[in-house]
PDB file of C-alpha atoms in Angstrom:
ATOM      1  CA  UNK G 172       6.605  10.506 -16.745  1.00 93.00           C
ATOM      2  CA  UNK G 173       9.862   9.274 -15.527  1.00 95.00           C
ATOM      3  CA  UNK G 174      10.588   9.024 -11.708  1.00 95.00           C
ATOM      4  CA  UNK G 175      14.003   8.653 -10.360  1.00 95.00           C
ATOM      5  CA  UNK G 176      13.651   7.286  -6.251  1.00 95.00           C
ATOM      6  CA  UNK G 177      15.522   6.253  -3.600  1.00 96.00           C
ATOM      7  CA  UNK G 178      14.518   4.846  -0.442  1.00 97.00           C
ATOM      8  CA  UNK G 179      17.002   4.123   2.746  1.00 97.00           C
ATOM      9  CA  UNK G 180      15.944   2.749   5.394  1.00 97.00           C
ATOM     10  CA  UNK G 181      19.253   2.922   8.374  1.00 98.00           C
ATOM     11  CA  UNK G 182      18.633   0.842  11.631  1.00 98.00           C
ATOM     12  CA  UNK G 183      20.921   2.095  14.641  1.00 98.00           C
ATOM     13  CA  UNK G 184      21.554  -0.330  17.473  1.00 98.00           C
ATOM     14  CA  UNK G 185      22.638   0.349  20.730  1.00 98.00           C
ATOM     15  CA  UNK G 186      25.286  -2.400  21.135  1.00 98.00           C
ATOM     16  CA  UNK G 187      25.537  -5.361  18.502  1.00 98.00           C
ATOM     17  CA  UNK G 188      23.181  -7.732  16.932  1.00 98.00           C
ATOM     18  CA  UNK G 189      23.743 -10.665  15.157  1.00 98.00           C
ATOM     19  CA  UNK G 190      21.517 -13.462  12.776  1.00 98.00           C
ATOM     20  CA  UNK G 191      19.522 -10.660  10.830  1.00 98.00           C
ATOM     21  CA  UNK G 192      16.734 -12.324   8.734  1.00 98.00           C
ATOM     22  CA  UNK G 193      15.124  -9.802   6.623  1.00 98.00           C
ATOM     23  CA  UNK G 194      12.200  -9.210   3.859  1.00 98.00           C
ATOM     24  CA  UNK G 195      12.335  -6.434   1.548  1.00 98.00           C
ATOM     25  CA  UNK G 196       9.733  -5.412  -1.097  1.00 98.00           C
ATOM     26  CA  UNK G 197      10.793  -2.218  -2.476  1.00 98.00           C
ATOM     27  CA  UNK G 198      11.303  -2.841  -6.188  1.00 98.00           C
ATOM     28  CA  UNK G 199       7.878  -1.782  -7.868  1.00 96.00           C
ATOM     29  CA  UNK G 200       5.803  -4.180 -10.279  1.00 89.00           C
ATOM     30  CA  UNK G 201       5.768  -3.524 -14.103  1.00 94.00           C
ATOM     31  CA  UNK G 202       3.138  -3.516 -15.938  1.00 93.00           C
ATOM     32  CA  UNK G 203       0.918  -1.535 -18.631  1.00 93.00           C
ATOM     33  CA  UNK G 204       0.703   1.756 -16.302  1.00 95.00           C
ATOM     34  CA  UNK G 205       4.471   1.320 -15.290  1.00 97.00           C
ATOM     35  CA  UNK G 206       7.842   0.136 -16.077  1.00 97.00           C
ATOM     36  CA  UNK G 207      10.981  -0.232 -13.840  1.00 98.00           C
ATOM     37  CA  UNK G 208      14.129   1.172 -16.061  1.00 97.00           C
ATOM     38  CA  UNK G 209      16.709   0.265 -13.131  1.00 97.00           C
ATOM     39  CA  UNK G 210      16.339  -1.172  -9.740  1.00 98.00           C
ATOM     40  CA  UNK G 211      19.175  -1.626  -7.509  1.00 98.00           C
ATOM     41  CA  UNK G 212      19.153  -2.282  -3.919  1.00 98.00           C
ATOM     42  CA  UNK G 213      22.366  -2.228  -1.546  1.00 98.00           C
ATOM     43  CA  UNK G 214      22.429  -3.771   2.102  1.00 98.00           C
ATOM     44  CA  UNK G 215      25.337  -2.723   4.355  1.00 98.00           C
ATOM     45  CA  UNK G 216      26.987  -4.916   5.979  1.00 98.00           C
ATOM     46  CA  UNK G 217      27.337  -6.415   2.511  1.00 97.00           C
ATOM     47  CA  UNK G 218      25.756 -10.031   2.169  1.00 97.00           C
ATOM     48  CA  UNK G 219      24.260 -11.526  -0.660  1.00 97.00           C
ATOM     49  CA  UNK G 220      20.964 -11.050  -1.883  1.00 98.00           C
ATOM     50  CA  UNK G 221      17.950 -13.591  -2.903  1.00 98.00           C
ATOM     51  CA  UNK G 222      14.364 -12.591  -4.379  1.00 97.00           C
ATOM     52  CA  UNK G 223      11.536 -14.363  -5.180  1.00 97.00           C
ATOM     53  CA  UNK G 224       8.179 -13.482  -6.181  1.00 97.00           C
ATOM     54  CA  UNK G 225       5.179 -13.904  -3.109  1.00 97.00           C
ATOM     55  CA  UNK G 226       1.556 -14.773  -3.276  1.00 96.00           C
ATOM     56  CA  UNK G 227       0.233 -11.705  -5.044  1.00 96.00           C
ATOM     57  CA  UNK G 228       3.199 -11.066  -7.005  1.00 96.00           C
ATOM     58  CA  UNK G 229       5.303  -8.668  -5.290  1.00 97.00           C
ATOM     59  CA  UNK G 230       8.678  -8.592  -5.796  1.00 97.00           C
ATOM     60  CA  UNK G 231      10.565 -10.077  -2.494  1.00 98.00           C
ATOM     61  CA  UNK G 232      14.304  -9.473  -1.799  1.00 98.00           C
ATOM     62  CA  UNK G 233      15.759 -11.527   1.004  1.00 98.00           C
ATOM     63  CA  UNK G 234      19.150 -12.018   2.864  1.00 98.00           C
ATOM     64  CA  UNK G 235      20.272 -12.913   6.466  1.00 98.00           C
ATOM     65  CA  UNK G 236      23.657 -11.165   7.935  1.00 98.00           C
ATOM     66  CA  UNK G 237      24.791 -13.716  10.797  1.00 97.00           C
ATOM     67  CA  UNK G 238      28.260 -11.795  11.982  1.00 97.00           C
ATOM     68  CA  UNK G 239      27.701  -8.792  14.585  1.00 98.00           C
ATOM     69  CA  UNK G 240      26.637  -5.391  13.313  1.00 98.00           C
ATOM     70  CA  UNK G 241      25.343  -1.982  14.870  1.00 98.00           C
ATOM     71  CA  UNK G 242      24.003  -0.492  12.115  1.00 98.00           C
ATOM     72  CA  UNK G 243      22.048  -1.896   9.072  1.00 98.00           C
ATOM     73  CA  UNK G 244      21.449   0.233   6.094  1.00 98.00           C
ATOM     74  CA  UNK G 245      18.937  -1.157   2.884  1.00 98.00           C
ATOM     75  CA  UNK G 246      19.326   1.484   0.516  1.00 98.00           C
ATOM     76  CA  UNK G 247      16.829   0.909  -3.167  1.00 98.00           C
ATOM     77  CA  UNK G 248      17.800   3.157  -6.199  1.00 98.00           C
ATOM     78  CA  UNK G 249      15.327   3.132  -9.425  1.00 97.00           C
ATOM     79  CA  UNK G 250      13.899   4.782 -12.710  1.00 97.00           C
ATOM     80  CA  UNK G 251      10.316   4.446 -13.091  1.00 97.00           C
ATOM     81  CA  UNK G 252       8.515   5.727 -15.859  1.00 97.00           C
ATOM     82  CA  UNK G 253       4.776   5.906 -15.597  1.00 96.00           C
ATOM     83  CA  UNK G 254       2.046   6.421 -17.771  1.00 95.00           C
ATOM     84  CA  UNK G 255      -1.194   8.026 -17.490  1.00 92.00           C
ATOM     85  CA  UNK G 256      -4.959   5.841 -17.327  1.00 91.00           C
ATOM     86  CA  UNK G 257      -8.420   6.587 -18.184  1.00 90.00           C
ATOM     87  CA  UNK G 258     -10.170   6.693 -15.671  1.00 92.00           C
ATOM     88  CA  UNK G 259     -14.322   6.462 -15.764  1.00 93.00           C
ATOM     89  CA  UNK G 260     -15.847  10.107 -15.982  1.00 87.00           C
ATOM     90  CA  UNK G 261     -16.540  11.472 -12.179  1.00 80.00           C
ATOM     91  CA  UNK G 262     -20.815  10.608 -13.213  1.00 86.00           C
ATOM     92  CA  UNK G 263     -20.221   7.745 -15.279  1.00 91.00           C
ATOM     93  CA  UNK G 264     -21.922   4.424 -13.929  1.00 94.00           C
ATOM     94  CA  UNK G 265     -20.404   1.200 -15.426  1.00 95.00           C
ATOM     95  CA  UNK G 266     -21.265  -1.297 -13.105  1.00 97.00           C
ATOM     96  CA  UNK G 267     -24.628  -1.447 -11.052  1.00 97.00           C
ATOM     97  CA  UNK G 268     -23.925  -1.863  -7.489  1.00 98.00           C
ATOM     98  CA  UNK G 269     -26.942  -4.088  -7.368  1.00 97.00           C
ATOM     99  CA  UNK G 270     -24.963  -6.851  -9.345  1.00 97.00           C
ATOM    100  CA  UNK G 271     -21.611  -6.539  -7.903  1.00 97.00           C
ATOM    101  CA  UNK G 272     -21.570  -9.663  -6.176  1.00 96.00           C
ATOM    102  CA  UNK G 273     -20.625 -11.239  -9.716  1.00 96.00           C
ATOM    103  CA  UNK G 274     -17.024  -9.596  -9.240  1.00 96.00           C
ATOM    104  CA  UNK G 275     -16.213 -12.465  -6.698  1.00 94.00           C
ATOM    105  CA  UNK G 276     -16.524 -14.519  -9.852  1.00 92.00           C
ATOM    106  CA  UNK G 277     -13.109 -12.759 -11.040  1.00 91.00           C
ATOM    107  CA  UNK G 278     -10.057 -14.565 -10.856  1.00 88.00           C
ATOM    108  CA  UNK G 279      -8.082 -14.313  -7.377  1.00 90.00           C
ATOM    109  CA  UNK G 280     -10.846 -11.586  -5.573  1.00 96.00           C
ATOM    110  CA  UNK G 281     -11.211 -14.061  -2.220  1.00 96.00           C
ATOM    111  CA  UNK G 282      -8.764 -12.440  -0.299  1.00 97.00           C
ATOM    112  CA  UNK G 283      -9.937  -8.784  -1.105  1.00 98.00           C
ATOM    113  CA  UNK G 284     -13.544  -9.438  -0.072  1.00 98.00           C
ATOM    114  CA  UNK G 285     -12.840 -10.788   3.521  1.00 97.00           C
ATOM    115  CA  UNK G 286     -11.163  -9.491   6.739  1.00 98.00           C
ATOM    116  CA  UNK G 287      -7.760  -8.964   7.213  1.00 98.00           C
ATOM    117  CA  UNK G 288      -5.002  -8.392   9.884  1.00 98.00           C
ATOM    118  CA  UNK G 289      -6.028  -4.381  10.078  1.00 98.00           C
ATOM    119  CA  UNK G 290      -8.835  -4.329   8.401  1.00 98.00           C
ATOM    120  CA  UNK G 291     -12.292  -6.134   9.618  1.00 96.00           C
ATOM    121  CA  UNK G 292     -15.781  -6.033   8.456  1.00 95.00           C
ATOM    122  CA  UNK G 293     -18.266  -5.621  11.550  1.00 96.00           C
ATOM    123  CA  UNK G 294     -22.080  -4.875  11.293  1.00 97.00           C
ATOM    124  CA  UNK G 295     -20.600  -1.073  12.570  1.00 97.00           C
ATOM    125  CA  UNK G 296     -18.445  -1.190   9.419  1.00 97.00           C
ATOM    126  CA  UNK G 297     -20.825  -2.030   7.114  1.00 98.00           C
ATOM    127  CA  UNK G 298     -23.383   0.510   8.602  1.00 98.00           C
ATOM    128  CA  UNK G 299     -21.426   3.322   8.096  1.00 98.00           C
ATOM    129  CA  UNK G 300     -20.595   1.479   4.176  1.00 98.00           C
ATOM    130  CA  UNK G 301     -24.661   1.227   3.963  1.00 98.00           C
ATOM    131  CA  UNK G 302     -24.780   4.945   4.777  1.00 98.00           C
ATOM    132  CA  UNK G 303     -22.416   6.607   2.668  1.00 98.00           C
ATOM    133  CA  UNK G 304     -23.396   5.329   0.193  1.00 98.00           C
ATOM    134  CA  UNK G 305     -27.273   5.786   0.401  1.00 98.00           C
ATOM    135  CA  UNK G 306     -28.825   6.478  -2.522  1.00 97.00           C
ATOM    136  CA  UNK G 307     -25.871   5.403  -5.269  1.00 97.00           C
ATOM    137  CA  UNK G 308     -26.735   2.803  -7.793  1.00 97.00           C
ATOM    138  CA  UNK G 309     -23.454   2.360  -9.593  1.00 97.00           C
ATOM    139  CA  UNK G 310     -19.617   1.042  -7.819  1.00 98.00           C
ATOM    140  CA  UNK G 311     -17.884   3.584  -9.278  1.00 97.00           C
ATOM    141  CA  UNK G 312     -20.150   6.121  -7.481  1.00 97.00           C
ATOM    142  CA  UNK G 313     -20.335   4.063  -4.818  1.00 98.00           C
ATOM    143  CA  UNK G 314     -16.212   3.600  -3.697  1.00 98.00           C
ATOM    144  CA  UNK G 315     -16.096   7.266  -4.876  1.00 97.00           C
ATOM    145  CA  UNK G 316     -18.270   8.458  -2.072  1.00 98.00           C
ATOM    146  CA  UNK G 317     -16.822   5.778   0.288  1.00 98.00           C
ATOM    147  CA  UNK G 318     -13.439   7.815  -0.570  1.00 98.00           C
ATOM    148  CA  UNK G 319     -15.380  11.186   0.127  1.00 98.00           C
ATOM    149  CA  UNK G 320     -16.300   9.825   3.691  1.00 98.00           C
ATOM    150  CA  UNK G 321     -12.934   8.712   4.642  1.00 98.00           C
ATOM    151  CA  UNK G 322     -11.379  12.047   3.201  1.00 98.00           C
ATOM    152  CA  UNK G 323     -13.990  13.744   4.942  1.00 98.00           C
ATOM    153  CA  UNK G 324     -13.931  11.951   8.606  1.00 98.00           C
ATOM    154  CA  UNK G 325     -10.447  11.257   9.220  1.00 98.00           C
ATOM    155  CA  UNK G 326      -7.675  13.818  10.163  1.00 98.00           C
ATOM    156  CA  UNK G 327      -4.184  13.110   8.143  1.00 96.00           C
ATOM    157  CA  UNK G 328      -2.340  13.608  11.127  1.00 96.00           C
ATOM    158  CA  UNK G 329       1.694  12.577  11.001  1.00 93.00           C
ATOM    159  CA  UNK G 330       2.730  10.470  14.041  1.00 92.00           C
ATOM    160  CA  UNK G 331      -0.850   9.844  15.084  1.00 95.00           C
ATOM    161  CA  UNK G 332      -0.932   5.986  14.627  1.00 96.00           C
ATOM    162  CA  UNK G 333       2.110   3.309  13.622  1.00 95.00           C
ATOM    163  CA  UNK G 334       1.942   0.282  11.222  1.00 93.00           C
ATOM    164  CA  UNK G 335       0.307  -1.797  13.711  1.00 95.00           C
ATOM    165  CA  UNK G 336      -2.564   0.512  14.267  1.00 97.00           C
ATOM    166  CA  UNK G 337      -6.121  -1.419  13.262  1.00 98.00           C
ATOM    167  CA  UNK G 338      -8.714  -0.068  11.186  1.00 97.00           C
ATOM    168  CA  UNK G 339     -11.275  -0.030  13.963  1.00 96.00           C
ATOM    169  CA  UNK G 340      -9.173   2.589  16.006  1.00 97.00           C
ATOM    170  CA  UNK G 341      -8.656   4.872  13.139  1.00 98.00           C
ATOM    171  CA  UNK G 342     -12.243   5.420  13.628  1.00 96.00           C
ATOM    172  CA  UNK G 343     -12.838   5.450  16.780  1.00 96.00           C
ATOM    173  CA  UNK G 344     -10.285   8.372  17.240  1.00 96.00           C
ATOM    174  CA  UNK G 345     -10.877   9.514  13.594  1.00 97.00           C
ATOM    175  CA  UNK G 346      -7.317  10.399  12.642  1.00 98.00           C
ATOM    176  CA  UNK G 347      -4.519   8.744  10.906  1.00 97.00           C
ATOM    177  CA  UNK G 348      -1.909   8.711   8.030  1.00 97.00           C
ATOM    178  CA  UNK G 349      -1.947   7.452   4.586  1.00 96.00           C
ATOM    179  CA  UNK G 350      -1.771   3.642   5.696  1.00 97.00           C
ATOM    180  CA  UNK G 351      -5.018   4.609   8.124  1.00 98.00           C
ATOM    181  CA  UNK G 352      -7.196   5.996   5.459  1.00 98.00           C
ATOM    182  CA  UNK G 353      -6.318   2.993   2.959  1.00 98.00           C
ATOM    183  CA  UNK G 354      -7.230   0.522   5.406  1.00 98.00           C
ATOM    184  CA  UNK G 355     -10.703   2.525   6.472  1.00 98.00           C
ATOM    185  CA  UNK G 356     -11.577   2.633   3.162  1.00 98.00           C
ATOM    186  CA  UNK G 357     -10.910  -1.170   2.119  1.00 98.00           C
ATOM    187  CA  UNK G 358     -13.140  -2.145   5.167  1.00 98.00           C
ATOM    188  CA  UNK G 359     -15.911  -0.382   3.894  1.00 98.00           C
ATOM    189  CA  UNK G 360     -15.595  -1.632   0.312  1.00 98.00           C
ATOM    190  CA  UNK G 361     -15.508  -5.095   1.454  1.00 98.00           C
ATOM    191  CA  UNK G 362     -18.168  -4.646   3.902  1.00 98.00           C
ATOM    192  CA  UNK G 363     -20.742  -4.096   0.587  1.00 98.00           C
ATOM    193  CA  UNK G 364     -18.852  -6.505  -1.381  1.00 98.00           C
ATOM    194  CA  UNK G 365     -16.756  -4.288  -3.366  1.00 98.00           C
ATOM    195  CA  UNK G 366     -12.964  -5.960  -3.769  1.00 98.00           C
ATOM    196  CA  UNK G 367     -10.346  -3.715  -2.506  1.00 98.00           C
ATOM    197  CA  UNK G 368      -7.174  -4.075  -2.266  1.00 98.00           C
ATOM    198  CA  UNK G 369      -4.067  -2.269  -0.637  1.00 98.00           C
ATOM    199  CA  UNK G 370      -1.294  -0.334  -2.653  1.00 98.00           C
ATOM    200  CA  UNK G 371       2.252   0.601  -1.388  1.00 97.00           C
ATOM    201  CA  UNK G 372       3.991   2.949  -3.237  1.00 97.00           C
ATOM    202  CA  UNK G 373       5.203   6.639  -3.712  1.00 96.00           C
ATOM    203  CA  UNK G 374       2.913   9.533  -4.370  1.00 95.00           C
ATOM    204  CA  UNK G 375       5.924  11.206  -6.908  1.00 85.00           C
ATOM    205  CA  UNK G 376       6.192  14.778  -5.991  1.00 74.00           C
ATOM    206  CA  UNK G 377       9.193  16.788  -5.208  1.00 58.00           C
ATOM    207  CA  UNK G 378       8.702  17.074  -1.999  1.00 66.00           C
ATOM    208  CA  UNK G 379       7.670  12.990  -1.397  1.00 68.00           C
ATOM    209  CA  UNK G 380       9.321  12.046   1.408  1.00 70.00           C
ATOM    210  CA  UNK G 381       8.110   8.602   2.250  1.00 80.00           C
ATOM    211  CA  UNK G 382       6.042   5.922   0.835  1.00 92.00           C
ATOM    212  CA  UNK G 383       2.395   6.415  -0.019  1.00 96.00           C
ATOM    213  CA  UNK G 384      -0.386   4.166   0.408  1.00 97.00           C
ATOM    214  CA  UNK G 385      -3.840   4.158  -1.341  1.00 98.00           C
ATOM    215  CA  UNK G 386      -6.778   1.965  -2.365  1.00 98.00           C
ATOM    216  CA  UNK G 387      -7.861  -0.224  -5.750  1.00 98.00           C
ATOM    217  CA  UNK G 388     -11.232  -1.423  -6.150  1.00 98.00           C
ATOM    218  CA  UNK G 389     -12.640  -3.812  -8.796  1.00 98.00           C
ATOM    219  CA  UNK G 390     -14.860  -2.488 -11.135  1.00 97.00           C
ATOM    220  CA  UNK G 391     -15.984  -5.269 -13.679  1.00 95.00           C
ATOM    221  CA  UNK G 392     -16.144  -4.860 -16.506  1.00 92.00           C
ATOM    222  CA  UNK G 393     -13.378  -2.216 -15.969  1.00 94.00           C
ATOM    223  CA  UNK G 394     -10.914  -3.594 -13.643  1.00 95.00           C
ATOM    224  CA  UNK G 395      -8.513  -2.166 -10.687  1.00 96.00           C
ATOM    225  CA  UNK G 396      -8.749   1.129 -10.503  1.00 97.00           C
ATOM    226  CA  UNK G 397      -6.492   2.955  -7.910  1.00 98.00           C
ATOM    227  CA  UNK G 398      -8.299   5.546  -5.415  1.00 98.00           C
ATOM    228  CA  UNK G 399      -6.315   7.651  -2.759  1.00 98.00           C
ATOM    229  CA  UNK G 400      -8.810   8.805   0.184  1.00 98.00           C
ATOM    230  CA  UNK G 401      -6.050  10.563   1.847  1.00 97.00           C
ATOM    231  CA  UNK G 402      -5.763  13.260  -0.948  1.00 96.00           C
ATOM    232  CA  UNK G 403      -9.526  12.260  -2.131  1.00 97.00           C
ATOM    233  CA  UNK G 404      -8.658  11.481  -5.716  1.00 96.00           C
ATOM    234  CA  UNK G 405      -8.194   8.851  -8.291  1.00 96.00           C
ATOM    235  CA  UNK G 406      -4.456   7.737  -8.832  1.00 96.00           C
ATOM    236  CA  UNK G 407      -2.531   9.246 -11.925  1.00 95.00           C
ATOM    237  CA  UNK G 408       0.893   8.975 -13.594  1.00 95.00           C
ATOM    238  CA  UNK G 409       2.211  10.407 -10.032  1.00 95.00           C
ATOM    239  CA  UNK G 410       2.003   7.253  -8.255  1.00 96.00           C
ATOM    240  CA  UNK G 411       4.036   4.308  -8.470  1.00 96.00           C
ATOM    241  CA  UNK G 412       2.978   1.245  -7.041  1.00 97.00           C
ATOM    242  CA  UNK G 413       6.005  -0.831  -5.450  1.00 97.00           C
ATOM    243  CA  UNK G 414       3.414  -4.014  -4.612  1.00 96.00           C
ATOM    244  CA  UNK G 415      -0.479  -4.852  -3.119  1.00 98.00           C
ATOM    245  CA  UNK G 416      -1.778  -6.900  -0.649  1.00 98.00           C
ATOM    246  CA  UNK G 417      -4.951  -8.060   1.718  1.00 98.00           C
ATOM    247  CA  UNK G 418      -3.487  -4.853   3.954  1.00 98.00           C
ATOM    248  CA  UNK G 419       0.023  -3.526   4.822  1.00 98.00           C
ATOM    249  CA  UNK G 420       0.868  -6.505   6.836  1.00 98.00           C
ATOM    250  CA  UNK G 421       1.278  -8.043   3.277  1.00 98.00           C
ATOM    251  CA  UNK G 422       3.630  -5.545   1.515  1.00 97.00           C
ATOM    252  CA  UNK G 423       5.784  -3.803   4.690  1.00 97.00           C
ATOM    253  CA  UNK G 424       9.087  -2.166   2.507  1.00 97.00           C
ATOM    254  CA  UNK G 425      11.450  -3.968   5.206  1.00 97.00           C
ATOM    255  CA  UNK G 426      10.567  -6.436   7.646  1.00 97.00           C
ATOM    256  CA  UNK G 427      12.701  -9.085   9.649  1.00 97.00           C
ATOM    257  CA  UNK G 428      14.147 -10.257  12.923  1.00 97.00           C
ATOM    258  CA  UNK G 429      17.371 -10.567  14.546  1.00 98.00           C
ATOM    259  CA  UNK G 430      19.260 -10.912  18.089  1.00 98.00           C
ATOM    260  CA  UNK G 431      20.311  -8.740  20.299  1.00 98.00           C
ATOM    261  CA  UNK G 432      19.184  -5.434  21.466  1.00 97.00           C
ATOM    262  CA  UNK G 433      15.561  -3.719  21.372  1.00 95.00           C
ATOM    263  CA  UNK G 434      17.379  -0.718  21.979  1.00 97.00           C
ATOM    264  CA  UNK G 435      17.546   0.784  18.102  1.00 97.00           C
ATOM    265  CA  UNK G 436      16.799   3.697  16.099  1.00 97.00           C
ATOM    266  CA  UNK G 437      14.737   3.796  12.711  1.00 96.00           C
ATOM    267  CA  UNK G 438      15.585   6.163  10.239  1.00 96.00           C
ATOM    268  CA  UNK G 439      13.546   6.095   7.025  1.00 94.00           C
ATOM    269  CA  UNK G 440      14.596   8.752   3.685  1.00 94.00           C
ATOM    270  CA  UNK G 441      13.382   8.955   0.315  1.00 95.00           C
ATOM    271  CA  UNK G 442      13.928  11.454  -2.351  1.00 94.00           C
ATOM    272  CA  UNK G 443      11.749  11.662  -5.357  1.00 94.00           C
ATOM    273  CA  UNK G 444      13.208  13.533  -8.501  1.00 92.00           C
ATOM    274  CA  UNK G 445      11.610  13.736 -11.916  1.00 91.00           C
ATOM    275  CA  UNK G 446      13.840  12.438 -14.276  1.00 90.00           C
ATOM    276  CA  UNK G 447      15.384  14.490 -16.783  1.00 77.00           C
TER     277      UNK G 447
END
């Protein structure tokens, strides 16, 4: 499937601001699922534009705007065409969970087996990891049911939490948005030694009309297979990942700081059109 996006992100500020530094990682990662066709990204006021590539591969745009300014706009237009991937039948048990310690023997799984800025591992996580999945004898049953119980205890409620919000208080007040659930669901994947990473991207629909977030575990033998706990399904040709990380402190779409007000307004669009 081909996916035409874009994503702008406007910051209003009361009065002006000056010596912008800013982060962006908005241009998705190819590989054998996906393929970026075009990627352009504009920045008003106009400066010039650096990338670079960070530790887990995401693509990283930078650029600093030094002269005053009351409004900054980072506006990313691409084609993405997707493909679909076989995923493991729903019953199908390819890795024992009993041996899944071996995956930390796969190349670069350290970070996605420990505790992270919004996600932690605590005897209460792994509990509730112990008891959900009670009875399972294979990963891929196992992070399937882990997605069950997230689906299942959480409310998807919009405005409920912000990007700063910590695992451990999506479940004390069991409710959250897409971010919430990924991050619920990586803690109890790592708490029973299952990597799991997190996923930023867009959930391609017509009526998308912000990023996405979801979940991939290891599976050896296998690999990373994408899981979305908010919708309670395995990922398809309808999601496009833009980058992953330990948690979304590793992959926010624009990040940066600057001088002046903390009077602003955040304005976030993103339109999502199959292409013809």
């Amino acid at each position: 499937m081909k996916w035409d996006i874009v994503h702008c992100t406007r910051f209003s500020y009361a009065s002006p601001v000056r010596n912008s530094f800013n982060e962006v990682r908005l241009q998705p990662l190819s590989n054998e699922w996906q393929t970026v066709d075009h990627f352009l990204l504009k920045v008003l006021p106009a400066t010039r534009l650096q990338h670079h590539h960070d530790f887990y591969s995401n693509v990283v745009h930078r650029f600093e705007i030094a002269e005053p300014h009351t409004t900054l706009v980072v506006e990313a237009n691409l084609r993405v065409t997707t493909r679909p991937r076989a995923m493991p039948a729903e019953q199908e048990t390819p890795w024992p969970l009993a041996r899944i310690g071996e995956a930390a023997r796969e190349t670069r799984v350290f970070d996605f087996l420990q505790d992270s800025r919004f996600v932690e591992m605590s005897p209460e996580i792994w509990r509730l990891a112990i008891d959900a999945t009670h009875g399972i004898a294979d990963t891929w049953q196992a992070v399937q049911a882990l997605m069950r119980f997230v689906h299942g205890n959480v409310k998807y409620l919009p405005n409920s939490t912000n990007v700063h919000t910590h695992m451990r208080d999506v479940l004390k007040d069991r409710q959250g948005v897409c971010q919430d659930f990924a991050h619920v669901m990586i803690g109890l994947c790592r708490a029973i030694k299952i990597p799991a990473l997190y996923v930023s991207g867009y959930l391609a629909t017509e009526t998308a009309s912000a990023t996405h977030a979801w979940t991939e575990v290891l599976i050896p033998g296998i690999g990373w297979l994408g899981l979305d706990p908010t919708h309670n399904r395995p990922t398809d040709e309808t999601y496009v990942k833009i980058g992953v990380g330990r948690d979304y402190a590793d992959v926010p779409p624009v990040t940066g700081t600057y001088k002046g007000t903390i009077d602003r307004k955040l304005e976030v669009a993103v339109t999502i059109r199959a292409a013809v």
